[in-house]
XYZ file of C-alpha atoms in Angstrom:
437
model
C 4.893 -13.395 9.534
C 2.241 -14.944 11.364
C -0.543 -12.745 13.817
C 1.092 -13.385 16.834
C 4.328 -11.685 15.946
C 2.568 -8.897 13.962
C 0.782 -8.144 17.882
C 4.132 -8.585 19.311
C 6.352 -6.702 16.819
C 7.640 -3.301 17.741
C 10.108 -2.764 15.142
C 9.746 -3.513 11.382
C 11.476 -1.984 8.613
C 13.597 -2.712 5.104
C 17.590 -1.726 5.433
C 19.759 -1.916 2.722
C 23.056 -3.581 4.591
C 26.020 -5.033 2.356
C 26.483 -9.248 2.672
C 30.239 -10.230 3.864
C 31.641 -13.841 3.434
C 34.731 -14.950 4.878
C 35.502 -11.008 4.888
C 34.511 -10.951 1.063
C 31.757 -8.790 0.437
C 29.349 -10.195 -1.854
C 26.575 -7.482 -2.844
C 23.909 -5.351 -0.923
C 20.627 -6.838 -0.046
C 17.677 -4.960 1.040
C 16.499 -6.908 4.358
C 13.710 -6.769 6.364
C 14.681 -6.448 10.274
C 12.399 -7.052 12.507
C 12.346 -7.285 16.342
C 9.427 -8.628 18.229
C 8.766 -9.131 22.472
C 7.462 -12.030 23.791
C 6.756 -10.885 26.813
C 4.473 -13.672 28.225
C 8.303 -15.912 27.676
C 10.616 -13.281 28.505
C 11.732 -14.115 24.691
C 13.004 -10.997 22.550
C 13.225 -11.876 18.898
C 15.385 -11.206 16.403
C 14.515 -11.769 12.419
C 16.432 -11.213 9.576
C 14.849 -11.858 5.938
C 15.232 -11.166 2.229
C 11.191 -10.610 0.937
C 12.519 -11.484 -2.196
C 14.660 -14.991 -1.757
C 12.665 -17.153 0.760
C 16.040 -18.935 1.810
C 17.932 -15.540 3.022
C 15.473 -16.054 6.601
C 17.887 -16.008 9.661
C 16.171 -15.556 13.453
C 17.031 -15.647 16.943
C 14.985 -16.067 20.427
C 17.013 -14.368 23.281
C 15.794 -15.025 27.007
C 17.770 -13.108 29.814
C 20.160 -15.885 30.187
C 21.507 -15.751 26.394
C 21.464 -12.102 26.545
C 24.116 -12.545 29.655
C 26.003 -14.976 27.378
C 26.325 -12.205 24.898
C 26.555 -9.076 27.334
C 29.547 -10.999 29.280
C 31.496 -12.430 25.714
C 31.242 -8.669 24.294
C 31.816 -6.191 27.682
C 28.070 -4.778 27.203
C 27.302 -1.838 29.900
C 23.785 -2.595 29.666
C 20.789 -5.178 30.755
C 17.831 -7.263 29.136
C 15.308 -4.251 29.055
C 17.421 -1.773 28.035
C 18.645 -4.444 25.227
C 15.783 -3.610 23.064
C 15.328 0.178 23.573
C 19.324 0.338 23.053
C 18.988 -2.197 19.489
C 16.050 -0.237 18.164
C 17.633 3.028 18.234
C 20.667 1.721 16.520
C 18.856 0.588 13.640
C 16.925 4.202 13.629
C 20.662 5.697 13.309
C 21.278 3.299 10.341
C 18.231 4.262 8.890
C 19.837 7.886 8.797
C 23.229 6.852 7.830
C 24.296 7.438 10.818
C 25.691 3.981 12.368
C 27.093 1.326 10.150
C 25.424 -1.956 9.933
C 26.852 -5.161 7.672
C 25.886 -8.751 7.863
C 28.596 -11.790 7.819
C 27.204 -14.844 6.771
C 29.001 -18.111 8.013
C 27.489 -21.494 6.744
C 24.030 -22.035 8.815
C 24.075 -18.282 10.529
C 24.632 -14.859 10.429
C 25.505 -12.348 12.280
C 24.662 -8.595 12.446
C 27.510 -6.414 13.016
C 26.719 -2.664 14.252
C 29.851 -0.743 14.125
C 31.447 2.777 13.712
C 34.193 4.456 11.925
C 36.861 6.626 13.044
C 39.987 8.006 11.027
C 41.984 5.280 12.016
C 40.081 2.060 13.044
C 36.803 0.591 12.626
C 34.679 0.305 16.326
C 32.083 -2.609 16.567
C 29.222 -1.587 19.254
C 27.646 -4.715 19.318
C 27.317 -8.197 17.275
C 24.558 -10.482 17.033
C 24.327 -14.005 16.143
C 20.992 -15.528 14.248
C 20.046 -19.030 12.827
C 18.582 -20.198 9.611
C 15.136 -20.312 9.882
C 13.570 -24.116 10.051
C 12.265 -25.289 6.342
C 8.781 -25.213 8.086
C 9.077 -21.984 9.881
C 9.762 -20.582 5.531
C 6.764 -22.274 4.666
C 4.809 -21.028 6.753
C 5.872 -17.318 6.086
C 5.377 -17.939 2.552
C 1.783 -19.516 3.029
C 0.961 -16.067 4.895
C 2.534 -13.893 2.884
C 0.052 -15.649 0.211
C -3.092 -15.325 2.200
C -2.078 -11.311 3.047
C -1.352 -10.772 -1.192
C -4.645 -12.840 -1.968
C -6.682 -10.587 0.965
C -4.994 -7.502 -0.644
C -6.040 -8.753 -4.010
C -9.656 -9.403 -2.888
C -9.771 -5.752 -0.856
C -8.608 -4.212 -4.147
C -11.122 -5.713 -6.576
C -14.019 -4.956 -4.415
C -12.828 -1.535 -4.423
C -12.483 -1.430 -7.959
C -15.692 -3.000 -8.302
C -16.758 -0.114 -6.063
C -15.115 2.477 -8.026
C -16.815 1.361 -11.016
C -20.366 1.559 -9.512
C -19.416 5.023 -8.569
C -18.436 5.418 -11.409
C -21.263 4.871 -13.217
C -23.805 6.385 -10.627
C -21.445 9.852 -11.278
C -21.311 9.132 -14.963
C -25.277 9.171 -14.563
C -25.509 11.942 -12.428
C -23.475 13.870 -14.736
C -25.840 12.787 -17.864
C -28.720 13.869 -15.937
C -27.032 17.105 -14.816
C -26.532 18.079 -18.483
C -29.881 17.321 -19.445
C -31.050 19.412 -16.575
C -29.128 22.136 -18.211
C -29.911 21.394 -21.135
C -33.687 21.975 -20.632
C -33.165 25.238 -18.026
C -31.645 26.497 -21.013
C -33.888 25.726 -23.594
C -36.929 26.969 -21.081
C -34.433 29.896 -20.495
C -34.315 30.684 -24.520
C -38.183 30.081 -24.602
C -38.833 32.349 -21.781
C -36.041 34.693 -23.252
C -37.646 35.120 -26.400
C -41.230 35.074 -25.696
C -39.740 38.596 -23.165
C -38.150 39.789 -26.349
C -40.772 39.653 -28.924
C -43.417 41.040 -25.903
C -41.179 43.996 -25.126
C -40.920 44.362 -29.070
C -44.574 44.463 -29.437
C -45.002 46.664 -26.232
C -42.450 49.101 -27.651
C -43.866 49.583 -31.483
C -47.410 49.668 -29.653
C -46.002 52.827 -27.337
C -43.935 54.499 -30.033
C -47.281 54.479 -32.454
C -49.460 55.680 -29.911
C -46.800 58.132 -28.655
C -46.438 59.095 -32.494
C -50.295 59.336 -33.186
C -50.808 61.319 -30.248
C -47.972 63.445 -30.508
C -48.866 64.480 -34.260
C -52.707 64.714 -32.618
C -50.976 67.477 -30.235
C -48.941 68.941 -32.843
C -51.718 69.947 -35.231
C -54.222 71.348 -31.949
C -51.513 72.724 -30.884
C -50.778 74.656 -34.528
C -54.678 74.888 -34.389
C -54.616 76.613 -30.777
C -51.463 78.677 -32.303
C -53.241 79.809 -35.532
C -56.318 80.516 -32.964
C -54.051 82.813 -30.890
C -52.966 84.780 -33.802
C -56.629 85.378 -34.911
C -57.861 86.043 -31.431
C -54.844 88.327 -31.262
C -55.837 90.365 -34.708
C -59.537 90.276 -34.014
C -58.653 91.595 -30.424
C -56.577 94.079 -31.768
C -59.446 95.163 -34.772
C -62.336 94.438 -32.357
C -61.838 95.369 -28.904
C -65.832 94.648 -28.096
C -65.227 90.886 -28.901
C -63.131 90.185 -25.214
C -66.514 87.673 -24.448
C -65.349 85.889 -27.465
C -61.710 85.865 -26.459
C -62.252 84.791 -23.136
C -64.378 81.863 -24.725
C -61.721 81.071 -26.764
C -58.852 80.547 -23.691
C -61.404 78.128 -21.857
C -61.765 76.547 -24.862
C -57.266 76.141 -24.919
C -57.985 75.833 -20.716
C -60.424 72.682 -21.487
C -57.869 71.311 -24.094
C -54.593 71.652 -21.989
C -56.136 69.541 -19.285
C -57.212 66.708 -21.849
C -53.922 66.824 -22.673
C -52.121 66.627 -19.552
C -55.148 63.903 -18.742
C -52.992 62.179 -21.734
C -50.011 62.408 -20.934
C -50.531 61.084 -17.617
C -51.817 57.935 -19.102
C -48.779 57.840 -20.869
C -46.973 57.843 -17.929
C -48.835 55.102 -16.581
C -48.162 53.262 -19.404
C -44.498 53.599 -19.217
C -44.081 52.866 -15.645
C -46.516 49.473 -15.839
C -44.068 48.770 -18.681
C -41.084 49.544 -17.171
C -42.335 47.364 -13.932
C -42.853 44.368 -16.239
C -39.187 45.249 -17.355
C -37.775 44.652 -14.278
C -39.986 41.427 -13.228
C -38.665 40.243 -16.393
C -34.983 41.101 -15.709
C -35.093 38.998 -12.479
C -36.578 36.358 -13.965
C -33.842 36.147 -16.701
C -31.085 36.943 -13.654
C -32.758 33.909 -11.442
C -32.257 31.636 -14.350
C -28.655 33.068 -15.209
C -27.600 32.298 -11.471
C -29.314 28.606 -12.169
C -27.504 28.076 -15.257
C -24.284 29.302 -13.243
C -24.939 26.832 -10.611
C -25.494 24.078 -12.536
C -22.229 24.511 -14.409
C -20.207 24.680 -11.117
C -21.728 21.410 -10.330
C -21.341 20.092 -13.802
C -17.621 20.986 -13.466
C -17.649 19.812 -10.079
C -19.018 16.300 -10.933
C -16.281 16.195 -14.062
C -13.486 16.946 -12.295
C -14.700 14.029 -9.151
C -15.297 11.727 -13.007
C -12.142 12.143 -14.320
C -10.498 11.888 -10.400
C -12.147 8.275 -10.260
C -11.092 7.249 -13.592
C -7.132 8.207 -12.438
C -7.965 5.821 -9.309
C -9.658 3.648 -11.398
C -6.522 3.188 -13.270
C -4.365 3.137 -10.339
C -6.405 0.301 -8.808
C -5.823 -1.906 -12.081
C -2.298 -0.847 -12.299
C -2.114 -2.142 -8.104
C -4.209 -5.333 -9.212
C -1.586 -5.953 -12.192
C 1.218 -6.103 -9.926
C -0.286 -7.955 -7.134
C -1.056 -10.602 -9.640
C 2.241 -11.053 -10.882
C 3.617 -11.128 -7.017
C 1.386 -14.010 -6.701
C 2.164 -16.029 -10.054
C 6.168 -15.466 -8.068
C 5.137 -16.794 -5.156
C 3.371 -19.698 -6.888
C 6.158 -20.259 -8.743
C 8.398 -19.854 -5.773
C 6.330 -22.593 -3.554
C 6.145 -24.848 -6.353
C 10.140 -24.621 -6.659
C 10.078 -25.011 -2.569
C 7.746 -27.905 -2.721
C 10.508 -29.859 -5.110
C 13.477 -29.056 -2.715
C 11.644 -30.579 -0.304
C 11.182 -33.613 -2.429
C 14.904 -33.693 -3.152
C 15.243 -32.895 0.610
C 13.170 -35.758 1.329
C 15.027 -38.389 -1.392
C 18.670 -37.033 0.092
C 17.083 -37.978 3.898
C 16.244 -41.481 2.584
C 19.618 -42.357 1.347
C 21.269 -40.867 4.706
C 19.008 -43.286 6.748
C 19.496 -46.019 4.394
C 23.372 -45.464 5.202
C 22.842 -45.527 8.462
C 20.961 -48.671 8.474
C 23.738 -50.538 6.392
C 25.985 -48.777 8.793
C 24.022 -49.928 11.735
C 24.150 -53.923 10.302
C 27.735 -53.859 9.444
C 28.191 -52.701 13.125
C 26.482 -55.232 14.550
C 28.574 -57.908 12.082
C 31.442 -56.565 13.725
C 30.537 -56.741 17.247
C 29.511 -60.808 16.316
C 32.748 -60.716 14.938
C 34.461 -59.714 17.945
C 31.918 -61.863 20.510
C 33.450 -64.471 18.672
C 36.775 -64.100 18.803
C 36.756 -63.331 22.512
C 34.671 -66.856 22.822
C 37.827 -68.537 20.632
C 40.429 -66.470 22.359
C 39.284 -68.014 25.774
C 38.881 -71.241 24.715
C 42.807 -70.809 23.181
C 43.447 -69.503 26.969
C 42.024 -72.246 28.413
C 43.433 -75.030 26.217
C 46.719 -73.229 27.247
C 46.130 -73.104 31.055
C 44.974 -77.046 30.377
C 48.160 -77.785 27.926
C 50.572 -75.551 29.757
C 52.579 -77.978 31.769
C 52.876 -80.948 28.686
C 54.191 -77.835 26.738
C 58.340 -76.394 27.014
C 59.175 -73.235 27.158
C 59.679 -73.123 24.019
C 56.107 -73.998 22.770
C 54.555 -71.688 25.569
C 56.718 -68.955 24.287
C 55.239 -69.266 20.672
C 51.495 -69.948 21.976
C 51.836 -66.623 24.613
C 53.271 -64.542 20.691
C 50.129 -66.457 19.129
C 48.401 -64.919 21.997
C 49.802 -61.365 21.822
C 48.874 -61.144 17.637
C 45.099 -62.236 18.474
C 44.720 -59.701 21.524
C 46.359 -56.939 18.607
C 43.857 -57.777 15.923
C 40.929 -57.771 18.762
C 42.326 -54.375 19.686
C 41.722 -53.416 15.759
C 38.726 -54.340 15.525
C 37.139 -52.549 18.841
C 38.863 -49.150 17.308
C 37.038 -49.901 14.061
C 34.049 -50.224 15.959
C 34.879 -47.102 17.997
C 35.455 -45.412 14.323
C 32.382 -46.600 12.909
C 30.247 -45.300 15.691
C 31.986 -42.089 15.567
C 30.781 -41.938 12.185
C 27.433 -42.817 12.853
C 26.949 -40.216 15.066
C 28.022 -37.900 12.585
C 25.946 -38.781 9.787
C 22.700 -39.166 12.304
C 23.487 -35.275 13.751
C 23.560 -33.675 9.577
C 20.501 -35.494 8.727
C 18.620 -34.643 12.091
C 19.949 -31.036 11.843
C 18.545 -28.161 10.592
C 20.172 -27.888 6.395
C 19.953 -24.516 4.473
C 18.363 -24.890 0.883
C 19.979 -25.122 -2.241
C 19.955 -22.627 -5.181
């Protein structure tokens, strides 16, 4: 279909219509109807094709003045512009089953025949008559059809050729997103165990100084309880040594604060240790929520991999047919090109014909010039002879007379015959012939 009735085409589509012959249905085809407006020619089109046999290619251009031709012959209630509206929206019901459409083929046309059924008798809405597509009108078709498959071809290997570079940038991507991981986790095991063994160490530091200083405490404390009990018996033998006593409990007073002077620092300890704890903990929760996010876009970037391959393999599939449509269509046009040759060879021997034709012809009308000259020299050697002649002899020279004037009659409705002929043969090899399977 060439670019000027792609602009002007306002209906398109495949129908799957059964093929009558003579009223002998045949098979179904699936056919491509297609109706395009002309509207700079007041021309709507009508165009019937089978995509898959080039020769099944019927058309017909309808001004106003066939359309009244048709309107008149079938009793249509409508006009030219309502025509198309009215012929589109039949096909839409035959898309959806519901309006019945058949085609009747009938040597160099067919016609398409929407019609209706009832319980008891078939209704035909409307007929319409198209013509076999000229041999050059196919050609053409089939050289676009070519270019559009060869365009599609090219579209789809630059976009596989584009899939494959993305392809291979995502495949990268992907490698360098694992190593990326790969090292955050390796720094995140470093970092992990160089926390570990730290807290390790921090911990058996605290527990032996908490240890050493608790068994320090213990045994004062046992000393400050043994002390007690003494201070208690010697207060209890020895009332005058109070001054000693009182010694004694600044002595525990002095002690008790060291110790809660220790114990404090403990509790420094702890929290500091406790702080680097937590710092620690964020740091190992700040490179959990990295490692998270760089799966998500590790599984992200797989799952956009493996959706590329599947179009990847799509596209070659797409490629695989297209090529084989095209080794058809080669095959088809070279088939084409040698019924055109044969075409060609037949429409030599028809004009030879007619050339042979054409000299016998003019043979014959020599032949008759001739006789006419010797039939009017015979009349005039009559008029000349006529009175040296009886009746008798004029009788048998006027029957002479009679058989020439027959056998010129003969010969002029050979002639007549001949040309009659002619004109047949020179119409069928000027008109428009179908191909040949």
């Amino acid at each position: 279909m060439c670019s000027k009735e792609l602009n002007n085409c306002v209906y398109r589509k495949d129908h799957l219509v059964p093929i009558y012959e003579k009223n002998r249905y045949l098979e179904d085809r699936k056919l491509n109807i297609a109706i395009c407006d002309f509207q700079d020619r007041d021309v709507l089109q009508v165009k019937v094709r089978d995509q898959s046999d080039f020769s099944f290619n019927y058309f017909e251009d309808m001004d106003m003045g066939d359309f009244e031709v048709m309107r008149n012959s079938q009793n249509l209630d409508i006009n030219f512009l309502e025509f198309k509206t009215d012929l589109i929206d039949m096909l839409n019901q035959h898309q959806k089953d519901e309006m019945h459409l058949k085609v009747e083929l009938s040597q160099n046309k067919c016609t398409l025949v929407f019609y209706g059924k009832s319980k008891i008798k078939i209704i035909v809405y409307l007929t319409v008559d198209l013509k076999l597509t000229n041999q050059k009108e196919i050609f053409s078709e089939m050289n676009n059809n070519l270019k559009q498959l060869q365009e599609i071809n090219e579209r789809l290997k630059w976009q596989l050729s584009q899939s494959k570079s993305t392809i291979k940038d995502k495949e990268k991507q992907i490698l360098e997103t694992m190593q990326l991981k790969k090292n955050i986790e390796q720094e995140f095991l470093n970092h992990l165990s160089k926390v570990e063994s730290f807290f390790n160490n921090k911990i058996c530091e605290i527990r032996d100084n908490l240890l050493t200083k608790l068994t320090l405490n213990q045994k004062r404390l046992s000393k400050l309880f043994n002390d007690l009990q003494t201070v208690k018996s010697e207060s209890i033998l020895k009332s005058d040594s109070s001054q000693r006593l009182l010694k004694t409990m600044e002595s525990l007073r002095i002690e008790t604060i060291e110790n809660a002077t220790i114990i404090n620092e403990l509790k420094t300890e702890n929290s500091a240790l406790i702080s680097a704890k937590n710092t620690y903990d964020k740091i190992i929760n700040d490179l959990n929520s990295k490692i998270q996010d760089l799966d998500k876009v590790n599984s992200i970037l797989q799952s956009k991999n493996e959706e590329l391959r599947d179009d990847l393999e799509k596209v070659s599939v797409i490629i695989a047919q297209k090529k084989e449509t095209n080794d058809e269509l080669a095959r088809d046009l070279v088939q084409a090109n040698q019924m055109l040759v044969n075409f060609n060879n037949h429409y030599d021997k028809k004009v030879k014909q007619i050339e042979d034709l054409n000299n016998a012809l003019m043979l014959k009308d020599q032949y008759i010039q001739e006789q006419r000259v010797k039939t009017n020299e015979l009349l005039n050697e009559f008029e000349e002879y006529k009175t040296k002649f009886s009746n008798e002899e004029f009788i048998n020279l006027k029957h002479e007379n009679t058989l020439k004037n027959n056998k010129i009659t003969e010969l002029e409705n050979t002639v007549r015959k001949l040309n009659k002929m002619n004109n047949i043969l020179t119409q069928k090899v000027s008109g428009q012939m179908p191909f040949n399977h």
